[in-house]
């Protein structure tokens, strides 16, 4: 499939299912070709196989964003431009390797859902990832906060406590509540908060 076909499927999906809008509508010739391939119907709506293909492309794009953001610490501009290239060339094996490395993330750096892949569905929890939930750390372990996932309300509460991406954190204890240390401050958080704080082991 050509790159313009994949880009069109991605944009149609995000408009239909995620409420995003694009200034440049999909080219008529591209839509016609997608219809001939069975990915869209006569009205330009995604067919069942079109939805699955679009989700795959979006998954690759957002996994690439996570890799560039969390592991390579790329700038915002580099993340977007590089992810757009990555999504067209990542193989199945590389996709699963990246996803496992990152701990099967749920959302991209912009908070948008990453469609789960086969490796996520199978639940490869036994694979030691470099990016994982704070709740998975043991007392004494140190890490760097990479990103927060969850609804706006709980994320605001976490940020108000001074728990921010880029901060170094040390786990003091995990019971009866998670007690963590950031700089010279110790903060108690519940299990729910610990679950949505994603970190990289120091």
Short mmCIF file of C-alpha atoms in Angstrom, two decimals:
data_model
loop_
_atom_site.label_atom_id
_atom_site.label_comp_id
_atom_site.label_asym_id
_atom_site.label_seq_id
_atom_site.Cartn_x
_atom_site.Cartn_y
_atom_site.Cartn_z
CA UNK A 1 0.00 0.00 0.00
CA UNK A 2 1.27 3.46 -0.92
CA UNK A 3 2.09 6.01 1.75
CA UNK A 4 -0.71 8.34 0.60
CA UNK A 5 -3.22 5.50 1.01
CA UNK A 6 -2.06 4.86 4.58
CA UNK A 7 -2.15 8.56 5.44
CA UNK A 8 -5.70 8.83 4.08
CA UNK A 9 -6.90 5.84 6.11
CA UNK A 10 -5.33 7.28 9.24
CA UNK A 11 -6.98 10.68 8.74
CA UNK A 12 -10.42 9.20 7.96
CA UNK A 13 -10.21 7.03 11.09
CA UNK A 14 -9.15 9.89 13.38
CA UNK A 15 -11.90 12.14 12.03
CA UNK A 16 -14.56 9.45 12.42
CA UNK A 17 -13.54 7.87 15.73
CA UNK A 18 -11.43 10.50 17.51
CA UNK A 19 -13.12 13.74 16.46
CA UNK A 20 -10.00 15.27 14.90
CA UNK A 21 -10.35 17.53 11.87
CA UNK A 22 -8.04 18.02 8.92
CA UNK A 23 -7.90 21.08 6.67
CA UNK A 24 -6.84 19.07 3.63
CA UNK A 25 -9.48 16.58 2.61
CA UNK A 26 -8.39 13.24 1.17
CA UNK A 27 -7.70 13.39 -2.57
CA UNK A 28 -10.52 12.00 -4.74
CA UNK A 29 -8.19 9.71 -6.67
CA UNK A 30 -6.84 8.25 -3.43
CA UNK A 31 -10.37 7.64 -2.15
CA UNK A 32 -11.31 5.91 -5.38
CA UNK A 33 -8.26 3.66 -5.16
CA UNK A 34 -9.04 2.84 -1.52
CA UNK A 35 -12.58 1.95 -2.56
CA UNK A 36 -11.24 -0.37 -5.27
CA UNK A 37 -9.04 -2.05 -2.65
CA UNK A 38 -12.01 -2.49 -0.33
CA UNK A 39 -10.85 -0.14 2.43
CA UNK A 40 -13.65 2.44 2.03
CA UNK A 41 -17.21 2.24 0.77
CA UNK A 42 -18.82 4.37 -1.93
CA UNK A 43 -19.39 7.19 0.55
CA UNK A 44 -15.77 7.25 1.67
CA UNK A 45 -16.45 5.57 5.00
CA UNK A 46 -14.07 2.93 6.30
CA UNK A 47 -15.05 -0.68 5.78
CA UNK A 48 -14.27 -3.31 8.39
CA UNK A 49 -10.87 -4.07 6.86
CA UNK A 50 -10.31 -0.33 6.45
CA UNK A 51 -10.82 0.24 10.17
CA UNK A 52 -8.38 -2.55 11.05
CA UNK A 53 -5.76 -1.24 8.63
CA UNK A 54 -6.16 2.33 9.91
CA UNK A 55 -5.80 1.19 13.54
CA UNK A 56 -2.59 -0.61 12.62
CA UNK A 57 -1.10 2.51 11.01
CA UNK A 58 -2.10 4.67 13.98
CA UNK A 59 -0.63 2.11 16.39
CA UNK A 60 2.71 2.20 14.56
CA UNK A 61 2.73 6.00 14.51
CA UNK A 62 1.99 6.34 18.22
CA UNK A 63 4.42 3.63 19.27
CA UNK A 64 7.08 5.50 17.32
CA UNK A 65 6.10 8.70 19.15
CA UNK A 66 6.45 6.96 22.52
CA UNK A 67 9.86 5.55 21.58
CA UNK A 68 11.13 8.92 20.37
CA UNK A 69 9.71 10.74 23.41
CA UNK A 70 10.45 8.28 26.23
CA UNK A 71 13.68 6.63 25.19
CA UNK A 72 15.35 8.97 22.70
CA UNK A 73 14.16 12.26 24.31
CA UNK A 74 13.54 13.79 20.87
CA UNK A 75 12.09 17.30 20.48
CA UNK A 76 8.39 17.74 19.69
CA UNK A 77 9.14 18.60 16.05
CA UNK A 78 11.42 15.60 15.62
CA UNK A 79 8.87 13.28 17.22
CA UNK A 80 6.12 14.12 14.74
CA UNK A 81 8.22 14.14 11.58
CA UNK A 82 10.11 10.96 12.45
CA UNK A 83 6.99 9.10 13.61
CA UNK A 84 5.32 9.86 10.26
CA UNK A 85 8.24 8.11 8.56
CA UNK A 86 8.47 5.23 11.04
CA UNK A 87 4.82 4.25 10.69
CA UNK A 88 5.38 3.26 7.05
CA UNK A 89 8.48 1.12 7.58
CA UNK A 90 8.16 -0.65 10.96
CA UNK A 91 7.92 -4.40 10.53
CA UNK A 92 5.70 -6.68 12.66
CA UNK A 93 8.74 -7.93 14.62
CA UNK A 94 10.06 -4.42 15.28
CA UNK A 95 6.59 -3.21 16.28
CA UNK A 96 6.23 -5.91 18.92
CA UNK A 97 9.78 -5.34 20.15
CA UNK A 98 9.16 -1.60 20.59
CA UNK A 99 5.82 -2.19 22.29
CA UNK A 100 7.32 -4.71 24.71
CA UNK A 101 10.30 -2.46 25.40
CA UNK A 102 7.96 0.37 26.33
CA UNK A 103 5.75 -1.82 28.53
CA UNK A 104 2.75 -1.94 26.15
CA UNK A 105 1.76 1.75 26.54
CA UNK A 106 -1.92 2.73 26.40
CA UNK A 107 -1.51 6.28 25.12
CA UNK A 108 0.86 8.36 23.00
CA UNK A 109 2.70 11.43 24.41
CA UNK A 110 -0.34 13.54 23.41
CA UNK A 111 -2.72 11.39 25.46
CA UNK A 112 -4.35 9.64 22.49
CA UNK A 113 -5.08 5.92 22.63
CA UNK A 114 -2.60 3.46 21.15
CA UNK A 115 -4.62 0.58 19.64
CA UNK A 116 -3.47 -2.66 21.30
CA UNK A 117 -1.53 -5.18 19.25
CA UNK A 118 -1.20 -8.92 19.42
CA UNK A 119 1.64 -8.68 21.93
CA UNK A 120 -0.53 -6.54 24.23
CA UNK A 121 -3.50 -8.86 23.98
CA UNK A 122 -1.35 -11.85 24.87
CA UNK A 123 -0.14 -9.92 27.90
CA UNK A 124 3.61 -10.29 27.96
CA UNK A 125 3.88 -9.07 31.56
CA UNK A 126 6.81 -11.36 32.19
CA UNK A 127 9.02 -9.34 29.86
CA UNK A 128 11.04 -6.79 31.79
CA UNK A 129 10.41 -3.39 30.22
CA UNK A 130 12.41 -0.23 30.62
CA UNK A 131 9.26 1.91 30.80
CA UNK A 132 6.76 0.61 33.35
CA UNK A 133 4.19 1.72 35.90
CA UNK A 134 5.44 3.20 39.18
CA UNK A 135 3.37 0.58 40.99
CA UNK A 136 5.72 -2.10 39.62
CA UNK A 137 8.74 -0.70 41.48
CA UNK A 138 9.96 -2.05 44.81
CA UNK A 139 11.13 -0.05 47.84
CA UNK A 140 14.57 1.43 47.24
CA UNK A 141 14.25 1.53 43.45
CA UNK A 142 14.78 4.81 41.63
CA UNK A 143 13.39 5.93 38.30
CA UNK A 144 12.60 8.89 36.08
CA UNK A 145 8.98 9.83 35.45
CA UNK A 146 8.30 9.63 31.70
CA UNK A 147 4.59 10.29 31.31
CA UNK A 148 1.17 10.20 33.00
CA UNK A 149 -1.88 8.37 31.62
CA UNK A 150 -5.43 8.71 32.82
CA UNK A 151 -8.27 11.22 32.92
CA UNK A 152 -7.63 14.93 33.29
CA UNK A 153 -8.90 15.06 36.87
CA UNK A 154 -6.43 12.58 38.33
CA UNK A 155 -3.55 13.87 36.20
CA UNK A 156 -4.16 17.38 37.58
CA UNK A 157 -4.06 15.99 41.13
CA UNK A 158 -0.75 14.25 40.44
CA UNK A 159 0.77 17.36 38.86
CA UNK A 160 -0.40 19.46 41.84
CA UNK A 161 1.68 17.16 44.07
CA UNK A 162 4.78 18.03 42.04
CA UNK A 163 4.92 14.68 40.28
CA UNK A 164 5.97 15.68 36.78
CA UNK A 165 7.57 14.01 33.74
CA UNK A 166 11.34 14.35 33.90
CA UNK A 167 11.47 14.23 37.72
CA UNK A 168 13.59 11.61 39.48
CA UNK A 169 11.63 9.50 41.95
CA UNK A 170 12.61 7.00 44.62
CA UNK A 171 10.19 4.48 46.11
CA UNK A 172 10.38 4.54 49.92
CA UNK A 173 7.62 2.02 50.62
CA UNK A 174 4.64 0.46 48.87
CA UNK A 175 2.36 -0.46 51.80
CA UNK A 176 -0.10 0.61 53.14
CA UNK A 177 0.28 3.41 50.56
CA UNK A 178 3.01 4.18 48.05
CA UNK A 179 5.47 6.59 49.61
CA UNK A 180 7.81 8.18 47.08
CA UNK A 181 10.54 10.77 47.31
CA UNK A 182 11.08 13.53 44.76
CA UNK A 183 14.04 15.80 45.51
CA UNK A 184 13.84 16.27 49.29
CA UNK A 185 10.08 15.80 49.53
CA UNK A 186 8.25 12.58 50.40
CA UNK A 187 4.78 12.15 48.90
CA UNK A 188 2.16 9.51 49.70
CA UNK A 189 0.02 8.35 46.78
CA UNK A 190 -2.58 5.63 46.41
CA UNK A 191 -2.47 2.58 44.14
CA UNK A 192 -4.57 4.27 41.47
CA UNK A 193 -2.09 7.12 41.13
CA UNK A 194 0.87 4.75 41.12
CA UNK A 195 -0.74 2.84 38.25
CA UNK A 196 -0.91 5.81 35.89
CA UNK A 197 2.60 7.16 36.55
CA UNK A 198 4.93 5.64 33.95
CA UNK A 199 8.64 5.61 34.71
CA UNK A 200 11.99 4.44 33.41
CA UNK A 201 14.24 2.67 35.90
CA UNK A 202 17.36 4.63 36.77
#
